[in-house]
Amino acid sequence: MFSKILVAVDGSDISKIAFHRALDLAKQFNAELHTVSIVESGAMSPGTYDSNKKMISQHTEKTCRDYLTQLVEEAKQNDVMITTHIDVGHAGNAIIDMSSSLKCDLIVMGSRGKGVIDRLILGSVSSHVVNNAKISVLVIKN
Amino acid sequence: MFTKILVAIDGSDISKAAFYKALDMAKLFKAELHTIYVVESGMMSPGPVDTTWELIYQRLEQEGSTTMANLVEEAEKKGVTVTSHLEAGHAGDIIIKTGAAIGCDLIVMGSLGKSKLDRLLLGSVSSHVVNYAKTNVLIVKK
């Protein structure tokens, strides 16, 4: 079965559900659990690094760290070993790269993140990961 | 955790790997396990059914029932009861419809079916299901 699970979290409701599913799976399979959050910097054009850009990325990173603290707490209560990772870049690529450097055998993620447009049944990051990852992917919809 | 699992098979090796993953999960979660094989008849143009189509259809139907019967037997040896569904139509649509009809909370399938093109990391049926299913989907890659 699965022995090392990577769950991608972005603070959205659906990623929280994905996290709980992954936590349950890790517990049942006795697997190692890793979470990854990506500060999406792919959206910024290359150029001078000014104070606005700095503020945006610092703010995102801080929100991210606070959120991860909660998740670690929950995992501890469930007696699951958890490691959190924060990375910067194109979210889809960064999730796949992280999964291969950690040698995970399963990626768990929500079907979409903070974009909540209904007709988008599968968001761009989830779509990228399920299409390009070399390992099994569990897409959580509810 | 998951209580009703539907695993889609088409006789390919990767679909067998998906079946074993689903079997392990069903056993661990004490979930109900369903399996489906779809005779892909969507590619046949409407019109009078001649003997050639009839033969192709019968051949596929037979492959479906034999493959499923073997897997169901293996599952029973491991103490898991499986309900099999043999359907015909557009594979992606039928898998989603059957999943909804039986009220499953997880669809398991291989990333590719019988098409073995390497560059295709996600086949068309899997892509259809992960995009349009309203329930959770596990794409098994190896």
XYZ file of C-alpha atoms in Angstrom:
284
model
C 0.000 0.000 0.000
C 1.123 3.625 0.251
C 4.015 4.379 2.581
C 4.821 8.066 2.031
C 2.013 10.531 1.334
C 2.359 14.135 0.182
C -0.677 16.376 0.613
C -0.775 19.789 -1.037
C -2.427 22.510 1.062
C -3.239 26.117 0.192
C -5.576 27.151 3.006
C -8.772 26.619 0.998
C -11.679 24.608 2.436
C -11.228 21.813 -0.036
C -7.520 21.498 0.747
C -8.470 21.150 4.402
C -10.742 18.227 3.493
C -7.893 16.754 1.444
C -5.602 17.138 4.458
C -8.039 15.247 6.697
C -8.397 12.462 4.126
C -4.608 12.224 3.868
C -4.296 12.179 7.647
C -6.783 9.287 7.855
C -4.970 7.416 5.093
C -1.580 7.938 6.748
C -2.987 6.612 10.005
C -4.590 3.543 8.384
C -1.576 2.726 6.202
C 0.938 3.614 8.886
C 2.468 5.964 6.340
C 4.694 9.002 6.651
C 2.802 12.263 6.011
C 4.255 15.350 4.337
C 2.455 18.573 3.520
C 3.559 21.079 0.924
C 2.430 24.668 0.426
C 3.600 26.737 -2.485
C 3.952 30.481 -2.536
C 2.836 30.965 -6.140
C 5.507 33.221 -7.616
C 5.016 32.058 -11.168
C 2.398 34.788 -11.544
C 4.954 37.570 -11.100
C 6.885 38.702 -14.128
C 10.646 38.637 -13.752
C 12.098 42.069 -13.060
C 13.305 44.243 -10.236
C 12.381 42.898 -6.850
C 10.597 45.900 -5.349
C 9.042 46.409 -1.916
C 5.524 45.493 -3.140
C 6.604 42.101 -4.362
C 8.503 41.560 -1.157
C 5.432 42.440 0.901
C 3.212 40.078 -1.059
C 5.516 37.122 -0.715
C 6.249 37.812 2.962
C 2.539 38.060 3.694
C 1.745 34.822 1.844
C 4.562 33.020 3.580
C 3.433 34.162 7.008
C -0.210 33.130 6.403
C 1.137 29.826 5.246
C 3.281 29.217 8.340
C 0.406 30.038 10.697
C -1.855 27.651 8.837
C 0.710 24.860 8.898
C 1.092 25.184 12.667
C -2.606 24.246 13.004
C -2.211 21.235 10.747
C 0.834 19.956 12.629
C -1.138 20.255 15.850
C -4.003 18.180 14.412
C -1.641 15.519 13.122
C 0.034 15.270 16.532
C -3.336 14.716 18.169
C -3.879 11.825 15.766
C -0.418 10.357 16.415
C 0.707 10.787 12.829
C 4.292 11.778 11.986
C 4.130 14.906 9.862
C 6.672 17.103 8.076
C 5.704 20.418 6.496
C 7.372 22.011 3.497
C 7.065 25.498 2.007
C 8.353 26.219 -1.459
C 8.190 29.058 -3.949
C 7.469 28.789 -7.648
C 4.958 27.394 -10.113
C 2.650 25.421 -7.812
C 2.043 22.417 -10.092
C 5.710 21.888 -10.874
C 6.839 22.513 -7.309
C 4.407 19.884 -5.941
C 5.647 17.273 -8.413
C 9.315 18.126 -7.743
C 8.734 17.901 -3.997
C 7.048 14.511 -4.339
C 9.945 13.091 -6.302
C 12.652 14.485 -4.039
C 10.818 13.035 -1.015
C 10.198 9.761 -2.924
C 6.491 9.790 -2.092
C 4.178 7.148 -3.558
C 0.949 9.144 -3.339
C -0.036 12.782 -3.807
C -3.336 13.897 -2.245
C -4.878 17.214 -3.259
C -8.186 19.013 -3.617
C -9.815 19.192 -7.029
C -9.359 22.944 -6.926
C -7.843 25.445 -4.555
C -8.883 28.960 -3.776
C -10.484 29.467 -7.159
C -14.082 28.530 -6.499
C -15.614 28.963 -9.926
C -18.164 26.167 -10.111
C -17.748 25.231 -13.712
C -14.072 24.611 -13.137
C -14.450 21.115 -11.839
C -10.715 20.548 -11.846
C -8.455 23.520 -11.151
C -5.276 24.281 -13.065
C -2.831 23.140 -10.374
C -4.654 19.839 -9.741
C -4.937 19.273 -13.460
C -1.211 19.887 -13.924
C -0.294 17.464 -11.142
C -2.636 14.642 -12.171
C -1.432 14.959 -15.764
C 2.291 15.162 -15.126
C 3.079 13.333 -11.878
C 4.742 9.946 -12.270
C 3.108 8.583 -9.112
C -0.480 7.921 -8.013
C -2.663 10.954 -7.351
C -5.809 11.106 -5.227
C -8.022 14.041 -6.212
C -10.409 14.987 -3.408
C -13.711 16.506 -4.441
C -15.710 16.218 -1.221
C -12.796 7.025 5.448
C -14.060 5.666 2.124
C -17.041 3.347 2.388
C -17.906 2.423 -1.202
C -15.191 2.063 -3.834
C -15.640 1.653 -7.602
C -12.644 0.437 -9.579
C -12.649 0.667 -13.378
C -10.862 -2.110 -15.266
C -10.200 -2.751 -18.939
C -7.927 -5.799 -18.824
C -4.672 -3.788 -19.032
C -1.840 -4.355 -16.542
C -2.207 -0.920 -15.032
C -5.919 -1.481 -14.455
C -5.034 -4.675 -12.587
C -2.626 -2.688 -10.420
C -5.486 -0.253 -9.758
C -7.735 -3.185 -8.850
C -5.247 -4.510 -6.266
C -4.879 -1.038 -4.710
C -8.668 -0.782 -4.494
C -8.861 -4.280 -3.021
C -6.295 -3.439 -0.325
C -8.136 -0.246 0.520
C -11.538 -1.958 0.641
C -10.129 -4.553 3.002
C -8.476 -1.993 5.259
C -11.468 0.364 5.382
C -14.040 -2.441 5.401
C -15.548 -0.732 2.375
C -17.884 -2.147 -0.250
C -16.028 -2.888 -3.510
C -17.530 -2.559 -6.981
C -15.773 -3.133 -10.271
C -16.784 -1.959 -13.735
C -15.792 -2.879 -17.290
C -17.188 -0.758 -20.103
C -17.443 -2.075 -23.652
C -16.451 1.059 -25.540
C -19.259 1.326 -28.048
C -19.174 5.107 -28.314
C -16.746 4.903 -31.219
C -19.200 2.969 -33.390
C -21.205 5.218 -35.661
C -24.918 4.806 -35.309
C -26.449 2.688 -38.021
C -27.404 -0.877 -38.683
C -25.271 -3.295 -36.641
C -23.566 -5.665 -39.039
C -21.812 -8.909 -38.194
C -18.361 -7.306 -37.898
C -19.495 -4.916 -35.191
C -21.400 -7.732 -33.550
C -18.196 -9.796 -33.420
C -16.108 -6.921 -32.051
C -18.716 -6.194 -29.434
C -18.982 -9.833 -28.366
C -15.222 -10.124 -28.171
C -14.968 -7.087 -25.876
C -17.899 -8.201 -23.770
C -16.316 -11.580 -23.289
C -12.983 -10.029 -22.366
C -14.802 -7.897 -19.818
C -16.631 -10.710 -18.124
C -13.582 -13.031 -18.049
C -11.277 -10.341 -16.654
C -13.781 -9.363 -14.003
C -14.589 -12.963 -13.060
C -10.874 -13.668 -12.451
C -10.384 -10.579 -10.314
C -13.578 -11.184 -8.342
C -12.378 -14.711 -7.586
C -9.022 -13.404 -6.354
C -10.791 -10.855 -4.176
C -13.002 -13.509 -2.666
C -9.945 -15.543 -1.719
C -8.836 -12.496 0.257
C -12.249 -12.284 1.894
C -13.579 -9.258 0.007
C -16.906 -9.466 -1.822
C -17.012 -7.627 -5.122
C -20.032 -6.585 -7.174
C -19.224 -6.406 -10.887
C -20.889 -4.213 -13.482
C -20.568 -4.876 -17.214
C -21.762 -1.904 -19.249
C -21.535 -0.505 -22.761
C -21.186 3.051 -24.022
C -18.761 5.972 -23.680
C -16.385 4.615 -21.032
C -15.757 7.897 -19.185
C -19.442 8.783 -18.940
C -20.541 5.302 -17.908
C -17.923 5.080 -15.140
C -19.103 8.404 -13.700
C -22.790 7.447 -14.031
C -22.314 4.051 -12.406
C -20.293 5.653 -9.610
C -23.120 8.087 -8.944
C -25.838 5.428 -9.230
C -24.282 3.190 -6.601
C -23.333 6.200 -4.481
C -19.619 5.441 -4.223
C -17.257 7.887 -2.538
C -14.107 6.872 -4.386
C -13.373 5.901 -7.982
C -10.051 4.115 -8.529
C -8.563 3.750 -12.009
C -5.278 3.455 -13.852
C -3.744 6.524 -15.476
C -3.728 4.733 -18.825
C -5.702 1.896 -20.288
C -4.668 -0.220 -23.177
C -3.125 2.655 -25.065
C 0.519 2.452 -24.103
C 1.809 5.666 -25.611
C 4.501 6.784 -23.221
C 4.013 10.457 -23.775
C 0.397 10.120 -22.720
C 0.755 10.368 -18.978
C -2.999 10.445 -18.530
C -5.319 8.650 -20.910
C -8.552 10.085 -22.252
C -10.920 7.994 -20.109
C -9.019 8.735 -16.876
C -8.817 12.388 -17.827
C -12.574 12.495 -18.455
C -13.350 10.874 -15.107
C -11.002 12.992 -13.006
C -12.374 16.123 -14.672
C -16.088 15.430 -14.511
C -16.750 13.040 -11.613
C -18.350 14.705 -8.627
C -16.670 12.275 -6.272
C -13.078 11.561 -5.188
C -10.806 9.945 -7.765
C -7.575 7.987 -7.258
C -5.433 7.760 -10.392
C -2.996 4.855 -10.059
C 0.166 5.287 -12.101
C 2.042 2.073 -11.331
